[in-house]
XYZ file of C-alpha atoms in Angstrom:
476
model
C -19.124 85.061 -33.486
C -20.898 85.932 -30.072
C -18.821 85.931 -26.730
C -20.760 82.935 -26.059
C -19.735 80.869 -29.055
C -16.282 81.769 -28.323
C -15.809 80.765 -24.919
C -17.865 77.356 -25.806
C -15.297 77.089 -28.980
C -12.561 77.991 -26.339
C -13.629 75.182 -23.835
C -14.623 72.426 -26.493
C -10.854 72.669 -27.915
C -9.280 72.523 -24.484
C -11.551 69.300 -24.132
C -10.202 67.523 -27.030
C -6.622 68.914 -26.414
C -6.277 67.675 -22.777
C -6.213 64.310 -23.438
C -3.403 64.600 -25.789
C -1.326 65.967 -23.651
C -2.423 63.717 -21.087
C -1.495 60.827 -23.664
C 2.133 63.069 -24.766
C 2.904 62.975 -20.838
C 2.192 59.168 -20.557
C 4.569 58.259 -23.671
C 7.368 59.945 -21.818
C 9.828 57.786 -19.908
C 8.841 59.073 -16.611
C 4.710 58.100 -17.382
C 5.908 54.835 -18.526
C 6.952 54.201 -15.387
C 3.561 55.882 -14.027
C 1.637 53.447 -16.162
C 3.583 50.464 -14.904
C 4.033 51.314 -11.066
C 0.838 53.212 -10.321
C 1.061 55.608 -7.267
C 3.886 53.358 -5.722
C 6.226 55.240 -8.477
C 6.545 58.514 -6.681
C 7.950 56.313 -3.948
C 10.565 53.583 -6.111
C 11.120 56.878 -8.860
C 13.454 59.615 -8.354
C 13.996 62.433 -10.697
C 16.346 65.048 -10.501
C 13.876 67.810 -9.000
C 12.583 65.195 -6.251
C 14.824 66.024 -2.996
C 16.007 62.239 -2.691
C 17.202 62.192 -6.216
C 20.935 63.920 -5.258
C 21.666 61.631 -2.060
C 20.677 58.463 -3.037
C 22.831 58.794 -6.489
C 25.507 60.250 -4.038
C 25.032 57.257 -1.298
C 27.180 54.353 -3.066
C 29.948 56.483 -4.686
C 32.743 54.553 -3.245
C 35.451 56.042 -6.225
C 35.265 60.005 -5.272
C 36.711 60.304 -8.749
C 32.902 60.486 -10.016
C 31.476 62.238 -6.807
C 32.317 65.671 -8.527
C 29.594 67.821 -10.537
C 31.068 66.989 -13.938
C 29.417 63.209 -13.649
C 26.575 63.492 -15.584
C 23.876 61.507 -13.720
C 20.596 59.332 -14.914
C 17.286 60.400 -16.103
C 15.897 58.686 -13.118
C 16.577 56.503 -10.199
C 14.160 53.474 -9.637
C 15.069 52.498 -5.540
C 13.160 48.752 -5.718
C 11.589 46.760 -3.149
C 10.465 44.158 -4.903
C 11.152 41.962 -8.388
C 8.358 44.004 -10.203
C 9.812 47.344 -9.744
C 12.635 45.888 -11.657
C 10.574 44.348 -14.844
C 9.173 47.736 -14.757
C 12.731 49.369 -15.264
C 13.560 47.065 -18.096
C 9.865 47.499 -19.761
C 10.409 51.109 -19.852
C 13.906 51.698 -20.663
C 13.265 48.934 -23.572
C 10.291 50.842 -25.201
C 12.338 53.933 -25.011
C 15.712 53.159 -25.853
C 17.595 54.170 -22.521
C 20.566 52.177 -21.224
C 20.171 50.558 -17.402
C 23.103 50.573 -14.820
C 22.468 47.852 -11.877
C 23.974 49.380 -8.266
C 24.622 46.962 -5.857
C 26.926 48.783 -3.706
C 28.838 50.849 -6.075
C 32.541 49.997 -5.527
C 33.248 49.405 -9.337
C 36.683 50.378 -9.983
C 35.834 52.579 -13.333
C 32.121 53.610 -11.901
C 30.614 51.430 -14.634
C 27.708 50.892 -12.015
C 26.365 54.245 -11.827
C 28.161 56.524 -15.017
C 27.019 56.813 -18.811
C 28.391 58.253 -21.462
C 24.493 58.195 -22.692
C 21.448 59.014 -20.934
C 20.662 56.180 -18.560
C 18.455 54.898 -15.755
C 20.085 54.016 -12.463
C 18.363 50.938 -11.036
C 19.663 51.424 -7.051
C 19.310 47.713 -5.528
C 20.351 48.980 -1.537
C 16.569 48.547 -0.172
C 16.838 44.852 -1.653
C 19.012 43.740 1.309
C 17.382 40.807 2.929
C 19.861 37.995 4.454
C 17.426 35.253 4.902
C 19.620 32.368 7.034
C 18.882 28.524 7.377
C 21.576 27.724 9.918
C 19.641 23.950 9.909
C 21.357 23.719 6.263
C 23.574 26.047 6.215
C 22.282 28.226 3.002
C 21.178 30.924 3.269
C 19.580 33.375 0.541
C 21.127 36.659 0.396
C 19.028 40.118 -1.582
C 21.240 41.644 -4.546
C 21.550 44.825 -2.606
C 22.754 43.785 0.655
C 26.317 44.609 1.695
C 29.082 42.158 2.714
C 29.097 43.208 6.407
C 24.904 42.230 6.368
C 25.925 39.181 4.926
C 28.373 38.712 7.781
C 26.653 39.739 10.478
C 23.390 38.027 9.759
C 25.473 34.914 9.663
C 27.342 35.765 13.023
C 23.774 36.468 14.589
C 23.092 32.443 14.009
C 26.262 30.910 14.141
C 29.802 31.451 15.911
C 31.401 28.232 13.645
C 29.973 29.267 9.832
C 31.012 31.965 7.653
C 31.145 32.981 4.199
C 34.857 33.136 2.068
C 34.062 36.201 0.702
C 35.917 39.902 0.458
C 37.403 42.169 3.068
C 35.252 45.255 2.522
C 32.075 45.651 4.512
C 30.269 48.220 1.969
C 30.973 46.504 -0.996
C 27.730 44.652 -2.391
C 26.892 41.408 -2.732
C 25.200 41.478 -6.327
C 28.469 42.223 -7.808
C 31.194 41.139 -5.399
C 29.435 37.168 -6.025
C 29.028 37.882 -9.984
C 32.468 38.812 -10.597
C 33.585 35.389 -8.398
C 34.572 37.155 -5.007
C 38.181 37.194 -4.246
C 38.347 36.933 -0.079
C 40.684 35.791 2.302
C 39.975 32.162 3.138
C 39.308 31.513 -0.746
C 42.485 29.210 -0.460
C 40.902 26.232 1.463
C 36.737 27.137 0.300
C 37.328 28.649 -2.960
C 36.126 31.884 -4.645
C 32.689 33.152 -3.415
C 31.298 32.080 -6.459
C 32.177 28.695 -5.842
C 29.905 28.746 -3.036
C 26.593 29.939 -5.074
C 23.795 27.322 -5.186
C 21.604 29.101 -6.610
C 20.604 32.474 -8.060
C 17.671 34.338 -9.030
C 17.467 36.695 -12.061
C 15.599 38.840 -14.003
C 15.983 38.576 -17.669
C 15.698 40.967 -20.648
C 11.972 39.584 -21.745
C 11.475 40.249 -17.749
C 11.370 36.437 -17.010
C 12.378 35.404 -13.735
C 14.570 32.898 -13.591
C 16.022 30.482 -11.052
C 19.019 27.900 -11.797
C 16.703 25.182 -12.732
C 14.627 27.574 -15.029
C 17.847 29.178 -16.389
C 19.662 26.005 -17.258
C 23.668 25.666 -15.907
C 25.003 27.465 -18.935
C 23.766 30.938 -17.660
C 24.506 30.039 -14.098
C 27.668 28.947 -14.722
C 27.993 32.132 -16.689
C 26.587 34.591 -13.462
C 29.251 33.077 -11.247
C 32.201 35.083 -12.197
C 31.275 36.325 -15.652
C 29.677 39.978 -14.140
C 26.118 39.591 -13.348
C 24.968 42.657 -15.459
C 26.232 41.688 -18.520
C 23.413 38.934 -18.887
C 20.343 40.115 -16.517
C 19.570 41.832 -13.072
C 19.628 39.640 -10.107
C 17.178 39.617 -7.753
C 16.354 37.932 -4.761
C 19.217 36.304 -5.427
C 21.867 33.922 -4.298
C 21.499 31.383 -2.236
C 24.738 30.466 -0.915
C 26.982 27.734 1.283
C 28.419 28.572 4.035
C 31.147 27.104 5.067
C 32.911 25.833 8.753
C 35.054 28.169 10.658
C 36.633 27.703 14.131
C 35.317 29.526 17.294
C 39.300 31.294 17.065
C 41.115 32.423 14.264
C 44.208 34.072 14.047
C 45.675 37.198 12.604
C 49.151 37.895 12.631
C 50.801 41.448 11.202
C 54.374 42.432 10.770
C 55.807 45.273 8.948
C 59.095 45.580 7.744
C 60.786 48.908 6.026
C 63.335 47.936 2.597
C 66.104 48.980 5.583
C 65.060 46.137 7.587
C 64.880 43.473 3.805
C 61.755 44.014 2.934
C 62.686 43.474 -0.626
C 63.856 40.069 0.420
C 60.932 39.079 2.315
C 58.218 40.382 -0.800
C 60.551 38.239 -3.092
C 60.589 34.855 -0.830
C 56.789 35.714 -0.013
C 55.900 35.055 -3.638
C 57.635 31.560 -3.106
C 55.594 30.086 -0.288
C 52.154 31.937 -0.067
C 50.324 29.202 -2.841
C 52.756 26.652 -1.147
C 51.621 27.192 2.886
C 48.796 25.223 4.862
C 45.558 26.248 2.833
C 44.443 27.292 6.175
C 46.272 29.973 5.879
C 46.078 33.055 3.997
C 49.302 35.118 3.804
C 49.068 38.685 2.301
C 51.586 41.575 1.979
C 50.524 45.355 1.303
C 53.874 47.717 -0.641
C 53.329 51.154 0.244
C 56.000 54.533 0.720
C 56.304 55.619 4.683
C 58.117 57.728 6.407
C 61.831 56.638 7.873
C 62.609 59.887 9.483
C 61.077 63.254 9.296
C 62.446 64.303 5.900
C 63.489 60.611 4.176
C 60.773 58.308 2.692
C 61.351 54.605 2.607
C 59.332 51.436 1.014
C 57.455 49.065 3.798
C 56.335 46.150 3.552
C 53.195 45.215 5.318
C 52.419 41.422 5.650
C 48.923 39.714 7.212
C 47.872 36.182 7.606
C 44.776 34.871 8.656
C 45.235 31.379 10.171
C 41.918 28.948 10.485
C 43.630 27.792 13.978
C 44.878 29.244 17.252
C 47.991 31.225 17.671
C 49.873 28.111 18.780
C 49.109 25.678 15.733
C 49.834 28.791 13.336
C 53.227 29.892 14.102
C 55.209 27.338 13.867
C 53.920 26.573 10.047
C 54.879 29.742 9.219
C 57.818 29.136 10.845
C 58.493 26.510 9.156
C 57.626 28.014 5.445
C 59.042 31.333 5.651
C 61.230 31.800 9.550
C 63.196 35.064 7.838
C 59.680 36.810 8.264
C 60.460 36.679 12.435
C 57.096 36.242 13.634
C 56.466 36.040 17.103
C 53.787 35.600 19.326
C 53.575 39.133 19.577
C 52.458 39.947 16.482
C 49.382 37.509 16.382
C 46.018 38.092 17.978
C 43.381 35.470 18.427
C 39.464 35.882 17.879
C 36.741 34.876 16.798
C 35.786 34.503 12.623
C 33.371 37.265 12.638
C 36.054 39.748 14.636
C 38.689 38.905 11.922
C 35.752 40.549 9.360
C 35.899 43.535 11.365
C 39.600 44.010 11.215
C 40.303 43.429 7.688
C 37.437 45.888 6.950
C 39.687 48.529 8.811
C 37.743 48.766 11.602
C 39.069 49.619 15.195
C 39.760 46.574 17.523
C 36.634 46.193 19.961
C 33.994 47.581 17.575
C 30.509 45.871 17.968
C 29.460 43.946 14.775
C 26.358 45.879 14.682
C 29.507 48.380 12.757
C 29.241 45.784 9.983
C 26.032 47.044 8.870
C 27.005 50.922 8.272
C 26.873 51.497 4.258
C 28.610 54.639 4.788
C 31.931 54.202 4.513
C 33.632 32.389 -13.721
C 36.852 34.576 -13.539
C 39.957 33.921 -10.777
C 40.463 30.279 -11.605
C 44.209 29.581 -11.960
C 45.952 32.516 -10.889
C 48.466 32.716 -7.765
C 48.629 36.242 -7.302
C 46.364 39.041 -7.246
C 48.050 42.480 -7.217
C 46.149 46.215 -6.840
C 47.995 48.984 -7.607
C 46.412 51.859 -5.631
C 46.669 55.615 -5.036
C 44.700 58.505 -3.170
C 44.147 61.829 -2.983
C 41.728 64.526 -2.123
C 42.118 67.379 -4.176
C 40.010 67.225 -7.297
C 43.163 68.673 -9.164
C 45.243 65.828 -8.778
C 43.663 63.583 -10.670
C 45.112 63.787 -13.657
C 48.859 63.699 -12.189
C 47.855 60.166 -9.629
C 46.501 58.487 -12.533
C 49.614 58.808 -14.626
C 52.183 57.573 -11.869
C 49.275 54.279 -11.073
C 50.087 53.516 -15.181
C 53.785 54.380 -14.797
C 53.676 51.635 -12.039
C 51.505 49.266 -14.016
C 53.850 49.574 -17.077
C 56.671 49.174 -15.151
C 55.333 45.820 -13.804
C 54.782 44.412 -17.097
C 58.113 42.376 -17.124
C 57.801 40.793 -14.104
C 54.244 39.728 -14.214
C 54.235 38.566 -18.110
C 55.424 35.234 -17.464
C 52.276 34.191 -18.083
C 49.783 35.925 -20.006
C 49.019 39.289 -17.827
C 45.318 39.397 -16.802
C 42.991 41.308 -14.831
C 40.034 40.434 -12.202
C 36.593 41.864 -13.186
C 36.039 43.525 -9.897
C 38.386 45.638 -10.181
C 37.544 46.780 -13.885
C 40.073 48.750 -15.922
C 38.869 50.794 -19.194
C 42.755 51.199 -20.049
C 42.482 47.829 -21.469
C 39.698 48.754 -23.923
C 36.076 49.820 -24.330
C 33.466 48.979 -27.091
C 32.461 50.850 -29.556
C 29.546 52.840 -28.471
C 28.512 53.053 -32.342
C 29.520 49.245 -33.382
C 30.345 47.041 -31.345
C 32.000 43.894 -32.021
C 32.995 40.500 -30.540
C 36.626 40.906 -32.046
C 36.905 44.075 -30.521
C 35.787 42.854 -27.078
C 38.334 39.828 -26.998
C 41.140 42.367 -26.777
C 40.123 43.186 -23.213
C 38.019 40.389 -22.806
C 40.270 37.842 -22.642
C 42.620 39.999 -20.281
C 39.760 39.105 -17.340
C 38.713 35.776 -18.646
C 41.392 34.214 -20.713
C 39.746 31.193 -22.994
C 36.657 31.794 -20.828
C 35.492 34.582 -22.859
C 34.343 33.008 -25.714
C 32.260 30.837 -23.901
C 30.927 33.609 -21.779
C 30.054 35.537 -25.305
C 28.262 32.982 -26.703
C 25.943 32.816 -23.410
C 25.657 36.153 -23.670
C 24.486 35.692 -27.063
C 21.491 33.333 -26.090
C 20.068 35.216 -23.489
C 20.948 38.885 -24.435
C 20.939 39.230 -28.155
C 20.441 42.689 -28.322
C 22.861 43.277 -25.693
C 20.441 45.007 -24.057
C 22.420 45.194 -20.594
C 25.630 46.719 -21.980
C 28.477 49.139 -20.698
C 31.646 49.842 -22.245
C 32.924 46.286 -21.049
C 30.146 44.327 -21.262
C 30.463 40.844 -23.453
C 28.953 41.768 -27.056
C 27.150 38.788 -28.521
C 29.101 36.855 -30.718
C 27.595 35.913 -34.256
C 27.920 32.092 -33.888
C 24.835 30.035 -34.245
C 22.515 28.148 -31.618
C 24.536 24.585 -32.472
C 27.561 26.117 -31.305
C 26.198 27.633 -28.451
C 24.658 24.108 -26.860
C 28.366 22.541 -27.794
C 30.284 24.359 -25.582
């Protein structure tokens, strides 16, 4: 053959092999994503040699427990501004077999959010974090991917007399603080945060958006306290009621060390917090301190928020528990959206502008919520904290088995159980399942069921679909 012949022969097979590779490129997760998104992917798609990659995975790491380089981390990150970003995440990661984790604003307890035992694609909703408020109605619509203190402050921007009963913590998210029901400190008179959800919009697993009316009241009823990603990814996304407050609230603190009875106090507390005005919301924090310079003692930290003024509040308390000694002293009037600032652990006199830094159907019939909590900073430590938290949580059993012991899906716990990764079962599942949902669970499954049947949105807690039929679904 003639140079000539070979170079042509050369050139013709590079031809036909280009667009092979061209079509072996596009079948890869990453050109699926291509295909769908067009040149807005380089922008919503992150991979782990693109220089945003590292900090946005890093951003919403609330539990430093995963922050460390042994946390494997996803394929990709999709960042999404909009609802078709989102079907494009669940087209791709469906035709290729690749789980999905949903961030709102990563403070799950076990890092379910953002961790995989398999390979994964992190679907990061903080740029979805619109508050759009109708102060005329009072309902505003609030973006999966905004935080608690936007939520706050958008309503404080409006409104000096409405707020939201929601949580303490300004980072935490709002797509799964309002799908696990939303445990918050003026839940006693308004409810859960859950019970203030009108509406919701999701996206399904056939990509279907969906709003409560499209959805029917089975699967809302399911995404208000039931853990949003166990069914679909919500979107732009709950429209919600807020509720009355007073121009001043009040917050009252005392602390009292086991010299001084705290043990007494913690054991009457548990008699009259569920028994006290419902406008007020009496808490107490356990923790070790320091007595003197070489003794440690037990204190006991108690807080109330009162939906009055100082002088209407102390004198119920007063009334309900007098060997707490509260005085004037120890309360401090403001207004509703100061009180959000505080119990975020924020320094008196900050601006609410602080609220929006990111930096830093479950709940029904239970009095008390308890959190048993440790920290630490050394990576090494791990290991030894975790034990004494279980020590503590076994050595509560007694006396908080009274009643069958639960647990609140916010704060999950993967000592209670995990699926199978290889078979999964609905038996299985009711071991832990029940623990956050009690009789709930079942019902929860069998939604589940209808609109996720191939439990496509799955973690190692995530309701597995039962095998009951379509009758017994519309029954319950």
């Amino acid at each position: 053959m003639n140079p000539l012949s070979s170079i042509i022969s050369t050139l013709l097979f590079l031809f036909f092999l280009l667009p092979c590779s061209l079509l072996l490129a596009d079948e890869t997760l990453q050109g699926c994503f291509q295909d769908q998104l067009g040149s807005s992917s380089q922008e919503i798609v992150h991979t782990p040699n693109t220089d945003f990659y590292s900090s946005l995975f890093q951003l919403s790491i609330r539990n430093l427990r995963f922050a460390s380089s042994s946390t494997s981390g996803p394929l990709l990150i999709v960042a999404p501004t909009n609802e078709t970003h989102i079907q494009a995440s669940i087209i791709c990661c469906k035709k290729h077999g690749t789980q999905v984790r949903v961030r709102s604003g990563g403070h799950d307890f076990e890092g379910l959010s953002y961790t995989s035992a398999d390979p994964f694609v992190l679907i990061d909703l903080s740029r979805l974090n619109s508050v759009s408020i109708d102060i005329e109605d009072g309902t505003p619509w609030a973006q999966a991917g905004a935080t608690l203190g936007e939520v706050y402050y958008s309503i404080a921007e409006e409104s000096s007399t409405l707020g939201f009963p929601a949580g303490y913590c300004h980072t935490v998210g709002v797509g799964g603080h309002l799908s696990g029901g939303g445990v918050g400190n003026m839940m006693r008179k308004y409810g859960l945060a859950a019970d203030n959800i009108l509406d919701a919009k999701m996206i399904d697993v056939n990509v279907r958006i969906l709003d409560r009316i499209a959805m029917g009241e089975y699967p809302f009823w399911a995404l208000r306290g039931g853990g949003g990603s166990s069914f679909g990814v919500i979107i732009f996304s709950w429209k919600i009621k807020l509720v009355p407050v007073p121009n001043t609230v009040t917050i009252c603190n005392i602390a009292k060390n086991r010299e001084e009875g705290a043990t007494d106090l913690v054991y009457k507390w548990q008699n009259i917090a569920s028994q006290i005005h419902e406008n007020i919301y009496l808490a107490v924090t356990i923790q070790a301190a320091n007595a003197t310079d070489d003794q440690m003692t037990i204190r006991a930290s108690f807080r109330a928020l009162a939906l009055w003024g100082a002088n209407e509040t102390l004198p119920v308390i007063h009334n309900h528990f007098p060997e707490l000694g509260l005085e004037p002293k120890h309360c401090t009037e403001m207004g509703w959206i100061q009180s959000r600032l505080l119990y975020a652990g924020l320094p008196v006199g900050s601006p609410t502008k602080v609220l929006l830094d990111r930096s830093s159907p479950s709940g029904k019939g239970f009095l008390y919520n308890i959190q048993y909590l440790s920290g630490w900073q050394d990576s090494g430590e791990v290991k030894r904290k975790m034990r004494w938290v279980r020590k503590l949580y076994k050595y509560m059993t007694p006396y908080v088995s009274k009643f069958p012991r639960g647990q609140y899906i916010n704060t999950k716990d993967l000592d209670l159980g995990k699926n199978d990764p290889v078979k999964p079962s609905y038996t299985e599942a009711r071991v832990w399942g029940e623990k956050y949902f009690g009789a709930n669970f079942r019902r929860l499954a069998l939604v589940k069921d209808k609109i996720d049947p191939e439990n496509f949105f799955r973690n190692e807690q995530i309701k597995h679909p039962t095998s009951s039929t379509g009758s017994v679904w519309y029954c319950c």
